[in-house]
Amino acid sequence: MAWCPACTRYLTPTSLRTDGTCPYCEQVVDYSRQRKVEQAKARGEELEEVVPVPWHFKLLMVATVVYLGWRAAQGVEWLAHHFG
Ligand SMILES: [Zn+2]
């Protein structure tokens, strides 16, 4: 969470602009991100927006894949039992 002293409000990483500035007053709030953008610009690159995937989302994806795999195995077993 970044804090904007000019607007006296907290800003989530996704509500910040890609260059680390506040979307309301355009002040730099996230200096580390702004530095990265400036370094990329110095190299002549455009920094793509990095949105980190939360660990619980990855866990959910893994759980979904495992569950679907298990259901698929059950389905195959059912088919083998009825048509085998
Ligand atoms: Zn602001």
mmCIF file of C-alpha atoms and ligand atoms in Angstrom:
data_model
loop_
_atom_site.group_PDB
_atom_site.id
_atom_site.type_symbol
_atom_site.label_atom_id
_atom_site.label_comp_id
_atom_site.label_asym_id
_atom_site.label_seq_id
_atom_site.Cartn_x
_atom_site.Cartn_y
_atom_site.Cartn_z
ATOM 1 C CA MET A 1 0.000 0.000 0.000
ATOM 2 C CA ALA A 2 1.278 3.449 -0.891
ATOM 3 C CA TRP A 3 0.297 6.531 1.006
ATOM 4 C CA CYS A 4 -0.247 9.816 -0.839
ATOM 5 C CA PRO A 5 0.376 12.692 1.611
ATOM 6 C CA ALA A 6 -1.125 15.282 -0.751
ATOM 7 C CA CYS A 7 -4.458 13.477 -1.069
ATOM 8 C CA THR A 8 -4.216 11.909 2.434
ATOM 9 C CA ARG A 9 -5.348 8.566 1.106
ATOM 10 C CA TYR A 10 -3.986 5.075 0.687
ATOM 11 C CA LEU A 11 -3.431 3.817 -2.818
ATOM 12 C CA THR A 12 -3.349 0.132 -3.749
ATOM 13 C CA PRO A 13 -0.635 -0.922 -6.224
ATOM 14 C CA THR A 14 -3.279 -1.355 -8.935
ATOM 15 C CA SER A 15 -4.768 2.115 -8.378
ATOM 16 C CA LEU A 16 -1.365 3.732 -8.833
ATOM 17 C CA ARG A 17 -0.288 4.751 -12.305
ATOM 18 C CA THR A 18 2.255 2.531 -14.028
ATOM 19 C CA ASP A 19 5.021 5.090 -13.345
ATOM 20 C CA GLY A 20 4.300 5.081 -9.602
ATOM 21 C CA THR A 21 2.457 8.407 -9.473
ATOM 22 C CA CYS A 22 -0.839 9.160 -7.755
ATOM 23 C CA PRO A 23 -3.760 9.184 -10.243
ATOM 24 C CA TYR A 24 -5.374 12.126 -8.392
ATOM 25 C CA CYS A 25 -2.555 14.645 -7.894
ATOM 26 C CA GLU A 26 0.142 13.104 -10.170
ATOM 27 C CA GLN A 27 2.706 13.200 -7.382
ATOM 28 C CA VAL A 28 5.254 10.403 -7.158
ATOM 29 C CA VAL A 29 4.113 7.995 -4.467
ATOM 30 C CA ASP A 30 5.958 4.772 -5.315
ATOM 31 C CA TYR A 31 9.565 5.818 -5.731
ATOM 32 C CA SER A 32 10.899 2.317 -6.368
ATOM 33 C CA ARG A 33 8.494 1.873 -9.245
ATOM 34 C CA GLN A 34 9.250 5.317 -10.629
ATOM 35 C CA ARG A 35 12.981 4.489 -10.523
ATOM 36 C CA LYS A 36 12.359 1.272 -12.451
ATOM 37 C CA VAL A 37 10.369 3.166 -15.091
ATOM 38 C CA GLU A 38 13.120 5.776 -15.413
ATOM 39 C CA GLN A 39 15.783 3.102 -15.736
ATOM 40 C CA ALA A 40 13.735 1.375 -18.441
ATOM 41 C CA LYS A 41 13.277 4.689 -20.255
ATOM 42 C CA ALA A 42 17.046 5.304 -20.055
ATOM 43 C CA ARG A 43 17.556 1.972 -21.823
ATOM 44 C CA GLY A 44 14.903 2.952 -24.366
ATOM 45 C CA GLU A 45 12.433 0.364 -23.152
ATOM 46 C CA GLU A 46 8.807 0.598 -22.184
ATOM 47 C CA LEU A 47 8.161 -0.959 -18.806
ATOM 48 C CA GLU A 48 5.147 -3.222 -18.886
ATOM 49 C CA GLU A 49 2.827 -3.154 -15.932
ATOM 50 C CA VAL A 50 3.755 -5.846 -13.453
ATOM 51 C CA VAL A 51 0.789 -7.157 -11.503
ATOM 52 C CA PRO A 52 1.964 -9.865 -9.132
ATOM 53 C CA VAL A 53 -0.247 -12.951 -8.871
ATOM 54 C CA PRO A 54 -1.228 -13.497 -5.225
ATOM 55 C CA TRP A 55 -0.174 -16.854 -3.729
ATOM 56 C CA HIS A 56 -3.755 -17.812 -2.822
ATOM 57 C CA PHE A 57 -4.777 -17.414 -6.468
ATOM 58 C CA LYS A 58 -2.014 -19.829 -7.509
ATOM 59 C CA LEU A 59 -3.156 -22.230 -4.771
ATOM 60 C CA LEU A 60 -6.730 -21.997 -6.062
ATOM 61 C CA MET A 61 -5.553 -22.749 -9.594
ATOM 62 C CA VAL A 62 -3.576 -25.795 -8.398
ATOM 63 C CA ALA A 63 -6.558 -27.011 -6.344
ATOM 64 C CA THR A 64 -8.864 -26.588 -9.358
ATOM 65 C CA VAL A 65 -6.513 -28.537 -11.641
ATOM 66 C CA VAL A 66 -6.165 -31.344 -9.061
ATOM 67 C CA TYR A 67 -9.943 -31.494 -8.537
ATOM 68 C CA LEU A 68 -10.713 -31.555 -12.262
ATOM 69 C CA GLY A 69 -8.063 -34.214 -12.781
ATOM 70 C CA TRP A 70 -9.641 -36.326 -10.047
ATOM 71 C CA ARG A 71 -13.133 -35.855 -11.527
ATOM 72 C CA ALA A 72 -11.821 -36.775 -14.990
ATOM 73 C CA ALA A 73 -10.247 -39.946 -13.572
ATOM 74 C CA GLN A 74 -13.578 -40.808 -11.925
ATOM 75 C CA GLY A 75 -15.338 -40.206 -15.238
ATOM 76 C CA VAL A 76 -12.972 -42.518 -17.088
ATOM 77 C CA GLU A 77 -13.446 -45.160 -14.391
ATOM 78 C CA TRP A 78 -17.241 -44.832 -14.700
ATOM 79 C CA LEU A 79 -17.074 -45.199 -18.497
ATOM 80 C CA ALA A 80 -14.779 -48.221 -18.194
ATOM 81 C CA HIS A 81 -17.173 -49.788 -15.695
ATOM 82 C CA HIS A 82 -20.275 -49.238 -17.871
ATOM 83 C CA PHE A 83 -18.855 -49.877 -21.324
ATOM 84 C CA GLY A 84 -15.831 -51.987 -20.547
HETATM 85 ZN ZN ZN B 1 -2.322 12.155 -4.553
#
